[in-house]
Amino acid sequence: MLLPIKPLDFEITTNDDITVAPDVKSARVLVRWKDAPIGVLAIPVVAGHVRAADVKKQTAENFPAVFLREVARRALLRGGIGEKVAISDYWHVPVPVSEGKSPEISIAVCTRDRADDLAICLEYLAAQSSEPLEVLVIDNAPATDATERLVREKFPQFRYIREDTPGLDHARNRAIREAKGEVIAFTDDDVVADRGWIAALGSAFAADPSLGLVTGFIEPAEQETPAQVWFERYGGFGRGCARHYMQLKRAAAMPWEMVGAGRLGAGANMAMRRVVFDEIGLFDPALDVGTPTRGGGDHEIFFRMLRSGWLCLYEPSAVVRHRHRRTMGELRGLLYNYGYATRCFLEREASDFPKDWLAIQRLSRWWWRHWALARWVGSAWCPDRFPGDLVKAEIKGFIDGRGGYRRARKAIVPDESARPDVFRIEPDNVSKLRKIGLVLVDVDMPLRVLHEGVQCEALDVIVCWRGRPLGRARIPTLGAPVSIWRLADMIASWFGQLIVSPRLDASLAWAEFHAELGQLLQVGDSVDPAAAEPSVSIIIATCNRPESLRRCLRSLQTLRYGGRVEIIVVDNRPAANSASTVVQEFPGVRLIAEDRPGSSCARNAGVSAANGEIIAMTDDDMEVSPDWLVRLVEPFSRADVFAVTGNTLAASLETTAERDFEKYGGFCRGFSRKEFDTPWFYQWHRRAAPTWWIGGSGNVAFRSSIFSHPEIGAFLETLGAGVPAGVGEDTMMFYQILRAGGAIIYDPGAIAWHHHRVSGGELQRQIFAYSKGHVAYHLLTYMKYRDRRALMRILVELPRSLAHRGWQRLRGRGSYPWRLLATEIGGSILGPWALWRSHCRMREIGPGRRPLKSAEEIEPAESPNIALEASP
């Protein structure tokens, strides 16, 4: 994987690029619109910058529906919908603030012997845009006085409180007893709070008195190590950028899908009204970090909040950033604790709420089937997709956690009558309420609080515009009024397309909205990545084909490129002396002899002698277009791009063999630009990633530093033309690049022409080699990386594909020749034997030359004497 990844915020109304450190390859960008989160994007770094144009382009492609909902919500809160809602009217307008009085908020930071982390946390809390009533630092069973000295010397405005009983929930309960605010917001010492965090929480509580709990968005503060990236891939803490409400009947049985309360987030970003603790009890001191149960305190309090009937809100504009565990050992330990704590949490709820026993059992079965075992099977199919030891750690924790809560409670709170977490709510008169009420809301007028909800379990809301109905939807109320903010959220989610242009049909309104959004998000490139063209080495591997080599070199004379270029011809049959004669006709072209047979050996020899920052490759039976090199090199301005492939077209289709090769599949990979990256590589869960879609080694360029990359290295010499296994070295290289976290671009504008085999015998030998190499490549990915997706390709997909071709031919729906189909089948069957032959041969002759230079040691390539036209 490409590290470090830089987490960043980007305000979508600006056009400013963001400069990052030289070692950063990509950025994790939280896109915000006047502090409202829109979405998270992976953005490549180009010439040391995260470009505004890239962020806006991806935002327009990925989040138009989020903008639609947010624009409709702001329009509704502003006072009514007119003839049309224009995005531009709200583009530079701040997020609406609740008209209600914001409650006084106490912030509680529970910490234990992490003074360095705490110092960063407190610095951000001291810089909040909305000042809290107080900040409490609860020092939980400290081993030193470092935390106390930090608070008293550097943050005297904050209150220091020492709680000697170990356990995070003990510290939280002490904070509740000490706090003076109407709302208590909790965060952790390894968290940095967004400047508007407290303001966002305050606005939410002020807008809706029915809210008892508000949780917020948790993003990573850094992604510098593999463990931190794996934690996000595992699920992380974030719950997305969509606002959502959760509420249940008071003291009613819990639906199984809400038992875990996972949609609400985590305890690192939560705030609760003080009065709710009088009803639901305090945090369970037998749970969470610092106790034998190892966690679960936050989700357990969420469970009781939902069961109490209080309205709960996930508010994404309340943003904090969490510093994940940095080492794999710490991450394994954390996931073990998560598994253990999950088991303890479920046992606790089953013990205290027997009415929910069936729901808890169903959630437990879901956890095994869809969380634990599904991830374990996925890691078994492709270990690189997710490390199996992490999944096993969580499963082991869940198994070991059996009976853990009962033991912890006996040790920590032996007297049941002294428990501070007793749930005191009994079923009330919700059942006496009317089931459904009906209310009419005209969005042409300012929204109002729906007090009708006090008398009903739910309201059917008929939404109109100037008397014309737009639709109908239901809001659960459970005896509470519906606030203006909640009503605006619901209507914007249900009828956003109709709200923005109520006179138009929904599809027309959407098209109009999408066009306006696209115009607002257009911006030109402000970074010039081509200020200095990188040096390029072009490698041509040849094997006693002098006329073909001459034709290829002539086409290279027409190249237009402004940077330095060197051309290296690697003669893979130097005894014939044919390449030497041709190269003498082209002054400046370097000739290297490699007598070890195989195209991989030849290419590795060329790479070891190359000096360019970029290494382009073509074959002696190819001709390139004048813009070929420019198009191949341009995407390397992105730091995450490791390879670029081009469009290979047929130079001639005059013979039957040439046409049959195109029926086989040819080399063209389409006429649209494509990007292949790590998410693409792992989206194929139980199928081999089709790296053969990417291109081939006859039309490709690589960043030279990848050949000394520990996870990539040189071409695998057991594959390739000229060895028993046949081809496959290029697809193996693409596989290794994607596995290492690099991106590969296919640019259809980088055109080269291939001279196909002109006789049937030559074509059959070529396809025979391709079929052997295809199977050999998959066997190697299984043997080398334990990627079981390769077995699915060899044993299921490939036989099915060949059978389908034969069936189509039998039915007269295809013209693919029988002799070529038989050749493919024979080559596929002999693939394992051919791979074994290649391994034996490589043991006999030994490895060839390898690239030894690191990226810092690469010297600028000298320009050859052959005439290259300067790029315009």
mmCIF file of N, CA and C in Angstrom, residues 543 572-573 594-604 715-729 765-766 768-774 776-777 780 830-831 833-843 845-846:
data_model
loop_
_atom_site.group_PDB
_atom_site.id
_atom_site.type_symbol
_atom_site.label_atom_id
_atom_site.label_comp_id
_atom_site.label_asym_id
_atom_site.label_seq_id
_atom_site.Cartn_x
_atom_site.Cartn_y
_atom_site.Cartn_z
ATOM 1 N N CYS A 543 14.455 -10.454 -30.801
ATOM 2 C CA CYS A 543 14.979 -11.829 -30.894
ATOM 3 C C CYS A 543 15.058 -12.231 -32.375
ATOM 4 N N ASN A 572 18.056 -10.502 -27.470
ATOM 5 C CA ASN A 572 17.865 -11.730 -26.718
ATOM 6 C C ASN A 572 18.383 -12.966 -27.459
ATOM 7 N N ARG A 573 18.977 -12.728 -28.642
ATOM 8 C CA ARG A 573 19.676 -13.807 -29.338
ATOM 9 C C ARG A 573 20.934 -13.208 -29.969
ATOM 10 N N GLU A 594 21.738 -9.983 -24.118
ATOM 11 C CA GLU A 594 21.274 -10.852 -23.041
ATOM 12 C C GLU A 594 21.046 -12.236 -23.633
ATOM 13 N N ASP A 595 22.007 -13.147 -23.358
ATOM 14 C CA ASP A 595 21.922 -14.462 -23.989
ATOM 15 C C ASP A 595 21.045 -15.435 -23.225
ATOM 16 N N ARG A 596 20.592 -15.067 -22.021
ATOM 17 C CA ARG A 596 19.640 -15.918 -21.323
ATOM 18 C C ARG A 596 18.274 -15.777 -21.996
ATOM 19 N N PRO A 597 17.657 -16.867 -22.463
ATOM 20 C CA PRO A 597 16.423 -16.751 -23.243
ATOM 21 C C PRO A 597 15.240 -16.311 -22.389
ATOM 22 N N GLY A 598 14.327 -15.573 -23.016
ATOM 23 C CA GLY A 598 13.113 -15.142 -22.342
ATOM 24 C C GLY A 598 12.961 -13.635 -22.360
ATOM 25 N N SER A 599 11.751 -13.203 -22.692
ATOM 26 C CA SER A 599 11.511 -11.760 -22.768
ATOM 27 C C SER A 599 11.679 -11.093 -21.408
ATOM 28 N N SER A 600 11.367 -11.803 -20.316
ATOM 29 C CA SER A 600 11.549 -11.212 -18.989
ATOM 30 C C SER A 600 13.018 -10.972 -18.692
ATOM 31 N N CYS A 601 13.878 -11.917 -19.069
ATOM 32 C CA CYS A 601 15.315 -11.720 -18.882
ATOM 33 C C CYS A 601 15.791 -10.507 -19.671
ATOM 34 N N ALA A 602 15.294 -10.382 -20.907
ATOM 35 C CA ALA A 602 15.701 -9.258 -21.742
ATOM 36 C C ALA A 602 15.236 -7.936 -21.151
ATOM 37 N N ARG A 603 13.998 -7.882 -20.682
ATOM 38 C CA ARG A 603 13.485 -6.624 -20.128
ATOM 39 C C ARG A 603 14.200 -6.274 -18.828
ATOM 40 N N ASN A 604 14.485 -7.251 -18.005
ATOM 41 C CA ASN A 604 15.222 -6.968 -16.772
ATOM 42 C C ASN A 604 16.622 -6.448 -17.072
ATOM 43 N N PHE A 715 10.796 -8.207 -13.406
ATOM 44 C CA PHE A 715 9.894 -9.135 -14.080
ATOM 45 C C PHE A 715 10.210 -10.560 -13.633
ATOM 46 N N LEU A 716 9.195 -11.372 -13.473
ATOM 47 C CA LEU A 716 9.382 -12.755 -13.057
ATOM 48 C C LEU A 716 9.859 -13.568 -14.258
ATOM 49 N N GLU A 717 11.043 -14.139 -14.156
ATOM 50 C CA GLU A 717 11.683 -14.748 -15.326
ATOM 51 C C GLU A 717 11.201 -16.161 -15.635
ATOM 52 N N THR A 718 10.336 -16.715 -14.774
ATOM 53 C CA THR A 718 9.711 -17.994 -15.126
ATOM 54 C C THR A 718 8.549 -17.801 -16.084
ATOM 55 N N LEU A 719 8.160 -16.538 -16.323
ATOM 56 C CA LEU A 719 7.105 -16.219 -17.279
ATOM 57 C C LEU A 719 7.700 -15.404 -18.415
ATOM 58 N N GLY A 720 7.002 -15.402 -19.540
ATOM 59 C CA GLY A 720 7.433 -14.571 -20.653
ATOM 60 C C GLY A 720 7.709 -15.379 -21.895
ATOM 61 N N ALA A 721 7.676 -14.718 -23.032
ATOM 62 C CA ALA A 721 7.983 -15.367 -24.305
ATOM 63 C C ALA A 721 9.412 -15.901 -24.275
ATOM 64 N N GLY A 722 9.597 -17.110 -24.830
ATOM 65 C CA GLY A 722 10.920 -17.695 -24.888
ATOM 66 C C GLY A 722 11.220 -18.664 -23.774
ATOM 67 N N VAL A 723 10.298 -18.829 -22.797
ATOM 68 C CA VAL A 723 10.467 -19.830 -21.749
ATOM 69 C C VAL A 723 9.292 -20.794 -21.835
ATOM 70 N N PRO A 724 9.384 -21.980 -21.252
ATOM 71 C CA PRO A 724 8.312 -22.971 -21.413
ATOM 72 C C PRO A 724 6.938 -22.506 -20.977
ATOM 73 N N ALA A 725 6.862 -21.632 -19.963
ATOM 74 C CA ALA A 725 5.550 -21.198 -19.474
ATOM 75 C C ALA A 725 4.853 -20.253 -20.444
ATOM 76 N N GLY A 726 5.584 -19.693 -21.385
ATOM 77 C CA GLY A 726 4.966 -18.773 -22.331
ATOM 78 C C GLY A 726 4.917 -17.364 -21.790
ATOM 79 N N VAL A 727 3.772 -16.690 -21.956
ATOM 80 C CA VAL A 727 3.647 -15.281 -21.589
ATOM 81 C C VAL A 727 3.205 -15.154 -20.131
ATOM 82 N N GLY A 728 2.788 -13.940 -19.715
ATOM 83 C CA GLY A 728 2.243 -13.713 -18.383
ATOM 84 C C GLY A 728 3.071 -12.809 -17.512
ATOM 85 N N GLU A 729 4.278 -12.442 -17.956
ATOM 86 C CA GLU A 729 5.114 -11.595 -17.101
ATOM 87 C C GLU A 729 4.516 -10.202 -16.925
ATOM 88 N N ARG A 765 0.910 -21.253 -32.502
ATOM 89 C CA ARG A 765 1.995 -21.286 -31.510
ATOM 90 C C ARG A 765 1.867 -20.115 -30.529
ATOM 91 N N GLN A 766 1.472 -18.948 -31.043
ATOM 92 C CA GLN A 766 1.308 -17.789 -30.176
ATOM 93 C C GLN A 766 0.183 -18.012 -29.159
ATOM 94 N N PHE A 768 -1.078 -20.851 -28.197
ATOM 95 C CA PHE A 768 -0.672 -21.934 -27.304
ATOM 96 C C PHE A 768 0.171 -21.382 -26.154
ATOM 97 N N ALA A 769 1.107 -20.487 -26.493
ATOM 98 C CA ALA A 769 1.947 -19.875 -25.459
ATOM 99 C C ALA A 769 1.119 -18.985 -24.532
ATOM 100 N N TYR A 770 0.168 -18.224 -25.093
ATOM 101 C CA TYR A 770 -0.682 -17.361 -24.269
ATOM 102 C C TYR A 770 -1.518 -18.191 -23.296
ATOM 103 N N SER A 771 -2.049 -19.319 -23.749
ATOM 104 C CA SER A 771 -2.891 -20.161 -22.891
ATOM 105 C C SER A 771 -2.071 -20.773 -21.764
ATOM 106 N N LYS A 772 -0.877 -21.273 -22.081
ATOM 107 C CA LYS A 772 0.001 -21.799 -21.031
ATOM 108 C C LYS A 772 0.346 -20.697 -20.022
ATOM 109 N N GLY A 773 0.715 -19.535 -20.548
ATOM 110 C CA GLY A 773 1.128 -18.447 -19.671
ATOM 111 C C GLY A 773 0.015 -17.952 -18.771
ATOM 112 N N HIS A 774 -1.227 -17.952 -19.306
ATOM 113 C CA HIS A 774 -2.356 -17.487 -18.506
ATOM 114 C C HIS A 774 -2.550 -18.387 -17.281
ATOM 115 N N ALA A 776 -0.267 -20.451 -16.002
ATOM 116 C CA ALA A 776 0.941 -20.356 -15.181
ATOM 117 C C ALA A 776 0.923 -19.118 -14.301
ATOM 118 N N TYR A 777 0.478 -18.000 -14.853
ATOM 119 C CA TYR A 777 0.380 -16.749 -14.082
ATOM 120 C C TYR A 777 -0.530 -16.938 -12.872
ATOM 121 N N LEU A 780 1.004 -19.041 -10.168
ATOM 122 C CA LEU A 780 2.019 -18.305 -9.410
ATOM 123 C C LEU A 780 1.389 -17.370 -8.381
ATOM 124 N N LEU A 830 -1.774 -27.800 -20.335
ATOM 125 C CA LEU A 830 -0.339 -27.961 -20.141
ATOM 126 C C LEU A 830 0.299 -26.829 -19.332
ATOM 127 N N GLY A 831 -0.529 -25.839 -18.898
ATOM 128 C CA GLY A 831 0.018 -24.715 -18.140
ATOM 129 C C GLY A 831 0.795 -25.107 -16.907
ATOM 130 N N TRP A 833 2.325 -27.949 -16.169
ATOM 131 C CA TRP A 833 3.563 -28.621 -16.582
ATOM 132 C C TRP A 833 4.569 -27.612 -17.123
ATOM 133 N N ALA A 834 4.073 -26.640 -17.929
ATOM 134 C CA ALA A 834 4.970 -25.632 -18.495
ATOM 135 C C ALA A 834 5.593 -24.771 -17.402
ATOM 136 N N LEU A 835 4.815 -24.453 -16.379
ATOM 137 C CA LEU A 835 5.362 -23.667 -15.269
ATOM 138 C C LEU A 835 6.447 -24.452 -14.547
ATOM 139 N N TRP A 836 6.219 -25.753 -14.319
ATOM 140 C CA TRP A 836 7.232 -26.582 -13.666
ATOM 141 C C TRP A 836 8.505 -26.621 -14.506
ATOM 142 N N ARG A 837 8.348 -26.739 -15.850
ATOM 143 C CA ARG A 837 9.502 -26.711 -16.743
ATOM 144 C C ARG A 837 10.261 -25.397 -16.618
ATOM 145 N N SER A 838 9.544 -24.312 -16.550
ATOM 146 C CA SER A 838 10.193 -23.001 -16.422
ATOM 147 C C SER A 838 10.980 -22.903 -15.130
ATOM 148 N N HIS A 839 10.397 -23.395 -14.040
ATOM 149 C CA HIS A 839 11.110 -23.360 -12.759
ATOM 150 C C HIS A 839 12.390 -24.195 -12.836
ATOM 151 N N CYS A 840 12.293 -25.368 -13.445
ATOM 152 C CA CYS A 840 13.493 -26.209 -13.573
ATOM 153 C C CYS A 840 14.559 -25.506 -14.400
ATOM 154 N N ARG A 841 14.119 -24.860 -15.447
ATOM 155 C CA ARG A 841 15.083 -24.194 -16.336
ATOM 156 C C ARG A 841 15.748 -23.021 -15.634
ATOM 157 N N MET A 842 14.964 -22.262 -14.861
ATOM 158 C CA MET A 842 15.542 -21.117 -14.173
ATOM 159 C C MET A 842 16.521 -21.553 -13.092
ATOM 160 N N ARG A 843 16.276 -22.706 -12.480
ATOM 161 C CA ARG A 843 17.241 -23.215 -11.501
ATOM 162 C C ARG A 843 18.555 -23.588 -12.178
ATOM 163 N N ILE A 845 19.843 -22.188 -15.108
ATOM 164 C CA ILE A 845 20.604 -21.060 -15.675
ATOM 165 C C ILE A 845 20.788 -19.925 -14.684
ATOM 166 N N GLY A 846 19.993 -19.912 -13.585
ATOM 167 C CA GLY A 846 20.148 -18.879 -12.581
ATOM 168 C C GLY A 846 19.486 -17.572 -12.963
#
